[in-house]
mmCIF file of C-alpha atoms in Angstrom:
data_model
loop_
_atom_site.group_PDB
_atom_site.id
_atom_site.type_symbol
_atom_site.label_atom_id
_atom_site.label_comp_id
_atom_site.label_asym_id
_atom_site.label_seq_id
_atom_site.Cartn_x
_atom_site.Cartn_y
_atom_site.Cartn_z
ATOM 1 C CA UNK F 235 75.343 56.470 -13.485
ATOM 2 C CA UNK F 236 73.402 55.614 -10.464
ATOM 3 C CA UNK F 237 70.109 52.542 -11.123
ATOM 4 C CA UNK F 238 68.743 53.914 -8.045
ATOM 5 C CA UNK F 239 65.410 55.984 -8.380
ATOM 6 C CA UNK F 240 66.333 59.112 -8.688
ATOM 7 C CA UNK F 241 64.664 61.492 -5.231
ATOM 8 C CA UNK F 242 61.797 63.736 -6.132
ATOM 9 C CA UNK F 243 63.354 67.626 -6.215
ATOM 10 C CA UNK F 244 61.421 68.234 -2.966
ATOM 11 C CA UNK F 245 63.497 65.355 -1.620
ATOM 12 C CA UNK F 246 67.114 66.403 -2.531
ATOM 13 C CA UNK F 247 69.194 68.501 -0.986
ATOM 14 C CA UNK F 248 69.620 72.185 -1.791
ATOM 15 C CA UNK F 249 72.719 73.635 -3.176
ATOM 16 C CA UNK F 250 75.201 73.432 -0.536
ATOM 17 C CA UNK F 251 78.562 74.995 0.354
ATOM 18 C CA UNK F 252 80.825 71.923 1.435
ATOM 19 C CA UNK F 253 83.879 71.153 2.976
ATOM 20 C CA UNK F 254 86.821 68.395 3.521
ATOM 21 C CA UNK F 255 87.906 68.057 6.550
ATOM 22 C CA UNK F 256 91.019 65.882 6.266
ATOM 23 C CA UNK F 257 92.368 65.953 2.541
ATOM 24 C CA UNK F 258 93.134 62.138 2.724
ATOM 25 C CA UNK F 259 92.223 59.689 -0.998
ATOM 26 C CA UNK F 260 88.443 60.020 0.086
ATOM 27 C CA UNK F 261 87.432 63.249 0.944
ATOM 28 C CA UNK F 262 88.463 65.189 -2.097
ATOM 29 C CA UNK F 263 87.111 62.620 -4.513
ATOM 30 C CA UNK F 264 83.430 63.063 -2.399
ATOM 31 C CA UNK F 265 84.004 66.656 -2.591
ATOM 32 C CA UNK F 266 84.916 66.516 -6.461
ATOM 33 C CA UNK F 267 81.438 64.545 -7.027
ATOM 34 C CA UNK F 268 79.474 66.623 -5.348
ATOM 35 C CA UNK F 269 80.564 69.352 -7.303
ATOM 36 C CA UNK F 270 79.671 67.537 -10.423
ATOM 37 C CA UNK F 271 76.316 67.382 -8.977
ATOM 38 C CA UNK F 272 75.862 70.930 -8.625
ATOM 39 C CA UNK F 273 77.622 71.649 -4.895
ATOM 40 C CA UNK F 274 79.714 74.356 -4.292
ATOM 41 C CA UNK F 275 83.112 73.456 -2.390
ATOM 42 C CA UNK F 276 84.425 76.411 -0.539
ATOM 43 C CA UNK F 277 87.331 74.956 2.127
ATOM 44 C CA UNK F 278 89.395 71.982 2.917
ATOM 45 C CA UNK F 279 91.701 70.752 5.679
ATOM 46 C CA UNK F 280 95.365 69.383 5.298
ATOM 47 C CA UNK F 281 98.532 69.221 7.187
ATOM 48 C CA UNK F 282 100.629 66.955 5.157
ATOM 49 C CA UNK F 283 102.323 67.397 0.903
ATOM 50 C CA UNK F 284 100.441 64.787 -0.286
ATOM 51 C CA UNK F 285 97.026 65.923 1.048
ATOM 52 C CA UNK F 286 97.896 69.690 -0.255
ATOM 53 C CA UNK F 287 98.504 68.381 -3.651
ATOM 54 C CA UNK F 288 95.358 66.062 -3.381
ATOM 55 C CA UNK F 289 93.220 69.278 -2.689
ATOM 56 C CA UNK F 290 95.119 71.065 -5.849
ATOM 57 C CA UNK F 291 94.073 68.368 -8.290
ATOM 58 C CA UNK F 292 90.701 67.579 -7.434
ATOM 59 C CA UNK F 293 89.446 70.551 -5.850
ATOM 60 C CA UNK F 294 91.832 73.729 -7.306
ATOM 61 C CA UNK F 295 91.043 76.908 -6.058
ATOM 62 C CA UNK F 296 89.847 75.620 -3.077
ATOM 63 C CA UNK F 297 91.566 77.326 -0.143
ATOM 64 C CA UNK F 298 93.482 75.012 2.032
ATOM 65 C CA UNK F 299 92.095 76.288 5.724
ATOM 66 C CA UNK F 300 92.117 74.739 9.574
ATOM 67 C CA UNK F 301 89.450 72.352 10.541
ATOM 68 C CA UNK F 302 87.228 75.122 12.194
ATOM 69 C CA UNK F 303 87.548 77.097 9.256
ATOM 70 C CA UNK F 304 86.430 74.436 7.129
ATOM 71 C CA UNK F 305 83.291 74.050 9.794
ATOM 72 C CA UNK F 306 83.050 78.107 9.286
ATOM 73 C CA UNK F 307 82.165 78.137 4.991
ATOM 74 C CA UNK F 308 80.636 74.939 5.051
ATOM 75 C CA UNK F 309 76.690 73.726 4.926
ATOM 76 C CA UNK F 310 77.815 70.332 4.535
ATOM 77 C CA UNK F 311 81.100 69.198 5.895
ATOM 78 C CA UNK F 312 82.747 65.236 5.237
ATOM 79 C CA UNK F 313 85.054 64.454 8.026
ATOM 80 C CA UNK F 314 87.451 61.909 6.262
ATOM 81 C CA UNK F 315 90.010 60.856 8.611
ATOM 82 C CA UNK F 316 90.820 57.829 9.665
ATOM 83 C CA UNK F 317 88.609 55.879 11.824
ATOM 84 C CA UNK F 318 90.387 55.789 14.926
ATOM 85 C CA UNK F 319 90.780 59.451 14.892
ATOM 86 C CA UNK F 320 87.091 60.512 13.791
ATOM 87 C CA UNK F 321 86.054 60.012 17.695
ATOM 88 C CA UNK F 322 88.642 62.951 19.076
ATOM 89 C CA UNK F 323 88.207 64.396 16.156
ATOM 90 C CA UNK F 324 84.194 64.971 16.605
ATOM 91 C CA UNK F 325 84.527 65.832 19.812
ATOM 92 C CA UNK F 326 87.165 68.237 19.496
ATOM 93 C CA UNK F 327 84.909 70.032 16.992
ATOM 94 C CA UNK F 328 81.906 70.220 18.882
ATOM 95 C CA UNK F 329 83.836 71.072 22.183
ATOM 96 C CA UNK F 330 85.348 74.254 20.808
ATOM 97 C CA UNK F 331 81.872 75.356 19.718
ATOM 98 C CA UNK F 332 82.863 74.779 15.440
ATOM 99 C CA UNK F 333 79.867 73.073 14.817
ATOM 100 C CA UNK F 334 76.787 74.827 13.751
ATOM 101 C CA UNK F 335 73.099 73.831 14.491
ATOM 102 C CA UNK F 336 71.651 72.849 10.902
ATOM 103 C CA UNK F 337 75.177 72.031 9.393
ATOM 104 C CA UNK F 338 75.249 68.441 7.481
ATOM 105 C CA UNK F 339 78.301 66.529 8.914
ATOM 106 C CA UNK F 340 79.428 63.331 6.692
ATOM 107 C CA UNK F 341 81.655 60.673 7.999
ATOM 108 C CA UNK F 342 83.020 58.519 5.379
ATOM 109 C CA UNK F 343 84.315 55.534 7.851
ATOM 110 C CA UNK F 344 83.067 52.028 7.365
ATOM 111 C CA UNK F 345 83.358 51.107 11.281
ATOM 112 C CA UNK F 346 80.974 53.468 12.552
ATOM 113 C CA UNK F 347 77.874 54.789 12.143
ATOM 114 C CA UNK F 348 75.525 57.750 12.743
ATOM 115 C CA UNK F 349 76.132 57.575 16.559
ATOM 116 C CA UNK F 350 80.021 58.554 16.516
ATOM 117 C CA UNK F 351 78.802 62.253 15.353
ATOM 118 C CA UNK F 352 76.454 62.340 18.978
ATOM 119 C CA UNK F 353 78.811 65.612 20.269
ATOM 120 C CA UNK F 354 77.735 67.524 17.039
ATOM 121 C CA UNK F 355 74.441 66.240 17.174
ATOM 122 C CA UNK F 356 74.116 67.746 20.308
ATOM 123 C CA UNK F 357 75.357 71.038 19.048
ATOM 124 C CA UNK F 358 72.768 70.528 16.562
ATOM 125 C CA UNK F 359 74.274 69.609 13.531
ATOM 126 C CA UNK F 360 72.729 66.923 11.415
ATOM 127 C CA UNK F 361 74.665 63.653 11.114
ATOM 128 C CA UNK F 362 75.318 60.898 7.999
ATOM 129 C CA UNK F 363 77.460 58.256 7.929
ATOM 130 C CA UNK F 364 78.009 57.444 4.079
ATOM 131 C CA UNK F 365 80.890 54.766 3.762
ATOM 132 C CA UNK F 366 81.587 54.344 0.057
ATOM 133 C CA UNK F 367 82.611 50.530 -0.627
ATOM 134 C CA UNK F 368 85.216 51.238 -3.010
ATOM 135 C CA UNK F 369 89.136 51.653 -2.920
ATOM 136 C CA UNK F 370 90.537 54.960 -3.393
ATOM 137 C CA UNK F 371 93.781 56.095 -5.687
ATOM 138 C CA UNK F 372 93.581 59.477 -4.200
ATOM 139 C CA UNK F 373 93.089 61.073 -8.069
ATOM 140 C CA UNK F 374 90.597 61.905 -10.948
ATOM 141 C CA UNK F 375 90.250 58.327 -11.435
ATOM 142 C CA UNK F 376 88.219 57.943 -8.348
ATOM 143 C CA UNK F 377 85.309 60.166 -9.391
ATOM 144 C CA UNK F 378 84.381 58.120 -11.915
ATOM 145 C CA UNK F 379 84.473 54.943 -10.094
ATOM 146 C CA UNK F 380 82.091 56.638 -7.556
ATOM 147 C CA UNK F 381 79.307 55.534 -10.609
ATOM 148 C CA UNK F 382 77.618 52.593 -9.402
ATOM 149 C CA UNK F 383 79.132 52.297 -6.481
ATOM 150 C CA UNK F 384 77.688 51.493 -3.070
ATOM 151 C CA UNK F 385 77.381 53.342 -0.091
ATOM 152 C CA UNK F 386 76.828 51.918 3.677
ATOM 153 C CA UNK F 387 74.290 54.814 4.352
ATOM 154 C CA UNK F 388 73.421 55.040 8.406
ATOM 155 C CA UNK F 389 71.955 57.964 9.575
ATOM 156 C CA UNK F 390 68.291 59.094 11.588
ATOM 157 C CA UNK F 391 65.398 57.774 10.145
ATOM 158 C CA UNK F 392 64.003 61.881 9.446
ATOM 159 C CA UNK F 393 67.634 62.137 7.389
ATOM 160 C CA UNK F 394 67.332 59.270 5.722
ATOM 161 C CA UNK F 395 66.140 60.529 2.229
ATOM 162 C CA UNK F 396 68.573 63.628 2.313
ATOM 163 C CA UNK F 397 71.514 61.086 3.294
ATOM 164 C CA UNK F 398 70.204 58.608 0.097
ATOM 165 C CA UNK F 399 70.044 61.688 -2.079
ATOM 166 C CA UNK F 400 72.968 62.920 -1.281
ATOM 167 C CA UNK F 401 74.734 59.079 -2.043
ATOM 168 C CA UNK F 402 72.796 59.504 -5.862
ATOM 169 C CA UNK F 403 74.185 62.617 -6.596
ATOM 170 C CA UNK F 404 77.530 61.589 -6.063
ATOM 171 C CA UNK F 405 77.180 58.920 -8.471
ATOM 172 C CA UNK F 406 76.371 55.912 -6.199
ATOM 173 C CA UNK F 407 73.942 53.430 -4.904
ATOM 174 C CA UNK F 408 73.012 53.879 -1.146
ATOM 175 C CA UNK F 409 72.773 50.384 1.033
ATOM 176 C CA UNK F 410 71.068 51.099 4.483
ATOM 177 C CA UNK F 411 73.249 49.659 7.215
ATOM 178 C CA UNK F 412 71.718 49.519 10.512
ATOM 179 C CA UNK F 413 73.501 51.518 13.374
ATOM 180 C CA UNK F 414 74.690 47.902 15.219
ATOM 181 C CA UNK F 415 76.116 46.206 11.962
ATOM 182 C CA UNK F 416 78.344 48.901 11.314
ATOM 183 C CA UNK F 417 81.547 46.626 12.506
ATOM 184 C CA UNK F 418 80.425 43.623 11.032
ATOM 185 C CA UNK F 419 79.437 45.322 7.678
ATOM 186 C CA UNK F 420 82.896 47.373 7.549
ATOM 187 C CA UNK F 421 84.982 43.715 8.483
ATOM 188 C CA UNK F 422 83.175 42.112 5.567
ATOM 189 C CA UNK F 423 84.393 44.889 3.083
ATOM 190 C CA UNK F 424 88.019 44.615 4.420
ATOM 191 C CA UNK F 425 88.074 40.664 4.353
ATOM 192 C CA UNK F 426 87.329 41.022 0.718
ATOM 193 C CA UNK F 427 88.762 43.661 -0.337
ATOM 194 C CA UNK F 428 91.801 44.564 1.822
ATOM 195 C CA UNK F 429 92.669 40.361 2.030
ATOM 196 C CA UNK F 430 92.504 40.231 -1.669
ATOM 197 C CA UNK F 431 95.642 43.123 -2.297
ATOM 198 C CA UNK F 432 97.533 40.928 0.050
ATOM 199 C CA UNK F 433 96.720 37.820 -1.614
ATOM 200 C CA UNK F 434 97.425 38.484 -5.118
ATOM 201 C CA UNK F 435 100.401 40.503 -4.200
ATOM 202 C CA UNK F 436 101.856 37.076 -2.582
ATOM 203 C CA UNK F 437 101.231 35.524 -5.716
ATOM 204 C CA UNK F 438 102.911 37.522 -8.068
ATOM 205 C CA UNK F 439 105.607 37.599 -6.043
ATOM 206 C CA UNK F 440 105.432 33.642 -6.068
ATOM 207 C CA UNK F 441 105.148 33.524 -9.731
ATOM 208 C CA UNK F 442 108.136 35.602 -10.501
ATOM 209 C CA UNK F 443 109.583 33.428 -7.939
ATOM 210 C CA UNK F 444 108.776 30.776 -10.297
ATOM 211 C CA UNK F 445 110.387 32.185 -13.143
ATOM 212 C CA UNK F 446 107.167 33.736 -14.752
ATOM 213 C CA UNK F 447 108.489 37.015 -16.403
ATOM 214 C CA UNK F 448 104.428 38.969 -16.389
ATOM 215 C CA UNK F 449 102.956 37.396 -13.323
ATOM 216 C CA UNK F 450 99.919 40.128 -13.888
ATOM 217 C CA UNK F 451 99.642 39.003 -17.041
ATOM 218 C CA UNK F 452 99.401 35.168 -15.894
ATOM 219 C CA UNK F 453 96.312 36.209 -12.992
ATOM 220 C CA UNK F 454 94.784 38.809 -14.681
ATOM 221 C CA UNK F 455 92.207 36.368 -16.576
ATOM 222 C CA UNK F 456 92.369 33.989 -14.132
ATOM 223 C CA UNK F 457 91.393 36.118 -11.102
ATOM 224 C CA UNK F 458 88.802 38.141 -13.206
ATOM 225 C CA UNK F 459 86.929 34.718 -13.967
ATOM 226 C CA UNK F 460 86.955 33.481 -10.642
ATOM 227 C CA UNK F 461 86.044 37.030 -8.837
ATOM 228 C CA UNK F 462 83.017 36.800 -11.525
ATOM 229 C CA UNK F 463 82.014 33.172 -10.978
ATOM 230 C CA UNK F 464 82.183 33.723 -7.199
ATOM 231 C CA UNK F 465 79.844 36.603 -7.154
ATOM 232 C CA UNK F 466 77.605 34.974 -9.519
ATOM 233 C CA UNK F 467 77.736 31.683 -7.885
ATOM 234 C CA UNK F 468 78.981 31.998 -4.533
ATOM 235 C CA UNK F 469 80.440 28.881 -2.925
ATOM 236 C CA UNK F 470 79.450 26.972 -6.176
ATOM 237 C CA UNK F 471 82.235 28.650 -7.760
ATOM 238 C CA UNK F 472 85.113 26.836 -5.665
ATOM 239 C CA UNK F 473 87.741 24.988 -7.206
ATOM 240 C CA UNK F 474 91.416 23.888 -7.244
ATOM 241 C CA UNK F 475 92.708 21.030 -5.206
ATOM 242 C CA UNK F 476 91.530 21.780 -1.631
ATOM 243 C CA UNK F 477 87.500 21.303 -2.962
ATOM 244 C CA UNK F 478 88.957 18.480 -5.201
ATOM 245 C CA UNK F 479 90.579 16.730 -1.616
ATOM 246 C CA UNK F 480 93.727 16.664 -3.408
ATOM 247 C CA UNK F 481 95.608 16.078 -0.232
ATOM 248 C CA UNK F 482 98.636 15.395 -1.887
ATOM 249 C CA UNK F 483 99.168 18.306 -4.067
ATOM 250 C CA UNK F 484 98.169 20.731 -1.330
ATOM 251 C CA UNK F 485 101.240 18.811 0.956
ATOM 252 C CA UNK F 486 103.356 19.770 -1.937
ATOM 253 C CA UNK F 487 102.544 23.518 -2.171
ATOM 254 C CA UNK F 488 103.035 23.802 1.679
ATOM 255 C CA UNK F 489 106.562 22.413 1.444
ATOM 256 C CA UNK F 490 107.064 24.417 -1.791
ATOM 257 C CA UNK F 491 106.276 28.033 0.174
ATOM 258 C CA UNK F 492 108.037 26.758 3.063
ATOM 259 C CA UNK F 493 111.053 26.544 1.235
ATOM 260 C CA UNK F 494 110.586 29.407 -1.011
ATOM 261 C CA UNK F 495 108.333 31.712 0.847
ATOM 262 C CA UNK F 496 107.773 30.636 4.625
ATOM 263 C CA UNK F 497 105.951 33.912 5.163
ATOM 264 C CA UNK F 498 103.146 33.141 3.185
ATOM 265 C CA UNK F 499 102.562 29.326 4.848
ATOM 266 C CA UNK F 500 100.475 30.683 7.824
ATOM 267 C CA UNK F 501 98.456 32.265 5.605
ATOM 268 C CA UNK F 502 97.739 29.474 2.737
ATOM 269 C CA UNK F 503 97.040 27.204 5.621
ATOM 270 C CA UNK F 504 94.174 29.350 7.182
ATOM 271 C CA UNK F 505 92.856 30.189 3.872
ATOM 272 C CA UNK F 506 93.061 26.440 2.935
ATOM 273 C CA UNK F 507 91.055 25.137 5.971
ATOM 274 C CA UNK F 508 88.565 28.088 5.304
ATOM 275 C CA UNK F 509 88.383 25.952 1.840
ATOM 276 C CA UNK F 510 87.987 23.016 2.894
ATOM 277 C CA UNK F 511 84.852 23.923 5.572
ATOM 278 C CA UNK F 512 83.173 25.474 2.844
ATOM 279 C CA UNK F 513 83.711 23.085 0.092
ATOM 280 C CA UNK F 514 82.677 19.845 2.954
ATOM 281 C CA UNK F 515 79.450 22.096 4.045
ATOM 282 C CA UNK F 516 78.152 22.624 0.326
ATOM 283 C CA UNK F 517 78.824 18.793 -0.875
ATOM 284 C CA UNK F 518 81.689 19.848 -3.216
ATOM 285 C CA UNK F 519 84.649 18.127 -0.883
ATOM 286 C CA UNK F 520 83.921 14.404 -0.395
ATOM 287 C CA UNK F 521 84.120 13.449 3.106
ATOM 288 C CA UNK F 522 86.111 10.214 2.374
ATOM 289 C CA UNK F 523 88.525 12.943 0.897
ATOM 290 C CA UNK F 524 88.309 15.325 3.321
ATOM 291 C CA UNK F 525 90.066 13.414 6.335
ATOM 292 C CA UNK F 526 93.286 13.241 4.478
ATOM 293 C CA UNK F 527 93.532 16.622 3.268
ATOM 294 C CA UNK F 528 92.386 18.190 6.642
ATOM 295 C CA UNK F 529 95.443 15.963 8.218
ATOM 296 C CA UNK F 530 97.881 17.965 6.099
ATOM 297 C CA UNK F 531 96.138 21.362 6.871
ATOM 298 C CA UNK F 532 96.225 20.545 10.328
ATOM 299 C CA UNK F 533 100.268 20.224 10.458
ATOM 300 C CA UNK F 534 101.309 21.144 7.141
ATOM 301 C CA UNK F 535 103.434 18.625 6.216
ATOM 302 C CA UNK F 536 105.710 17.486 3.073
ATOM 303 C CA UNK F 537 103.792 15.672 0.620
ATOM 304 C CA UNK F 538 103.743 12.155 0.623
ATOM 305 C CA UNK F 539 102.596 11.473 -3.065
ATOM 306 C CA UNK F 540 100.992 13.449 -5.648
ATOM 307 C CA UNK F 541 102.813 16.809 -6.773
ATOM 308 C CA UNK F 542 101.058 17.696 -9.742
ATOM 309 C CA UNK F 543 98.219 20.305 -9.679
ATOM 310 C CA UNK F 544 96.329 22.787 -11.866
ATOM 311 C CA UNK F 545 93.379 25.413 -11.793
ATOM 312 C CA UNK F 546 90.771 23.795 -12.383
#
């Protein structure tokens, strides 16, 4: 359940017919919570198996219709495509005269904000941007997540409260992003969130590289402490042998993933010197240290001593 103040009734929105357009992981999940809340879905948009069956699960008995049909039953509409195609996709829409003057249209991208929907706004629709920060499985599962989570709500300041109350109802906490921080705000989420699949998929595959038979097993502690001592503590929370300035043991992992998995040396490296600044610039990596390990960043070398290393 939402912690945000809940919007006076004169405040929320009225009962509203909505529609998907673009039966992707988000869009039916949005559409599912908003019925929840009281919202009436009547049409969604899908070309492909996977998006048809999406629609079945979380929305059934919703009609599977064209984009302008969806535009057609709809008071509010969510346009969940992908971000390079909600552009074309807007304009399309308002071009062939689909949009209606007083119709709510909801993107759900991160990149942009309010001023991608300009076309319809100029047919006189009403235009949100409500990004939720949260991955999507593209099932039930992802309604219930929607509790708590946040929104990157952009929209004109006169539909601000509707966009916020709109945000509560589905379950969620709305975070005003200003129209210009849009990029910066969406590159954020995907640094940690999108970075952090890749990452721990690398290691697993490193432990059962290893020889560790349940590699998930093995990080699922670990990486739940340090996500939670990171967002409690922020940099304070660093640790392992790059903020130690064990030069030594890092040398060693480099050669180890060059010889086992040269893919993933690039990326260690950049990560590493990331480290390293952060851990110098906060006092936690002592400079006399620091000049040694950055050497072996810098080239990523064998080691020359020093192989043994732990977590703490």
């Amino acid at each position: 359940m939402s912690t945000y103040p809940q919007p006076e009734p004169k405040d929320r929105p009225a009962r509203l017919t909505v529609g998907v357009v673009g039966a992707g992981r988000v869009g039916p999940a949005l559409a599912a919570a908003l019925q929840l809340a009281g919202h009436r879905p009547v049409a969604v948009s899908g070309v492909s198996d996977a998006s048809r069956r999406r629609a079945a699960q979380l929305l059934p008995e919703v009609p599977v219709v064209s984009p302008a049909e969806v535009l057609e039953r709809a008071d509010l509409v969510l346009l969940t495509v992908p971000d390079d195609a909600l552009p074309g996709l807007v304009e399309g829409l308002a071009d062939t005269g689909a949009v209606r003057p007083g119709q709510l249209l909801v993107h759900t991208s991160g990149r942009y904000g309010a001023r991608v929907l300009d076309p319809a706004l100029r047919a006189g629709a009403l235009p949100l941007a409500l990004h939720p920060a949260m991955t999507f499985t593209g099932t039930a599962v992802d309604v219930q997540r929607l509790a708590g989570c946040s929104f990157g709500v952009t929209a004109p300041d006169q539909l601000r409260l509707a966009a916020e109350a709109l945000v509560i109802e589905m379950g969620g906490e709305p975070e005003w992003i200003a129209e210009e921080s849009r990029p910066l705000y969406h590159a954020a989420l995907a640094l940690g969130a999108n970075h952090l699949v890749t990452l721990v998929a690398e290691s697993m595959e490193l432990l059962r590289t290893a020889g560790v038979e349940a590699p998930d097993r093995m990080l699922g502690p670990l990486l739940g402490a340090a996500l939670d001592n990171a967002l409690r503590s922020g940099d304070a929370a660093l640790t392992g042998p790059v903020a130690r300035g064990d030069a030594g043991t890092v040398a060693a992992h480099v050669a180890e993933l060059r010889r086992h998995a040269p893919e993933t040396v690039a990326g260690y490296l950049a990560m590493a010197r990331a480290t390293a600044d952060r851990a110098l610039a906060h006092g936690l990596l002592k400079p006399e240290l620091a000049e040694d390990l950055l050497g072996v960043l810098a080239d990523g070398t064998d080691a020359t001593q020093g192989t043994e290393g732990d977590t703490r």
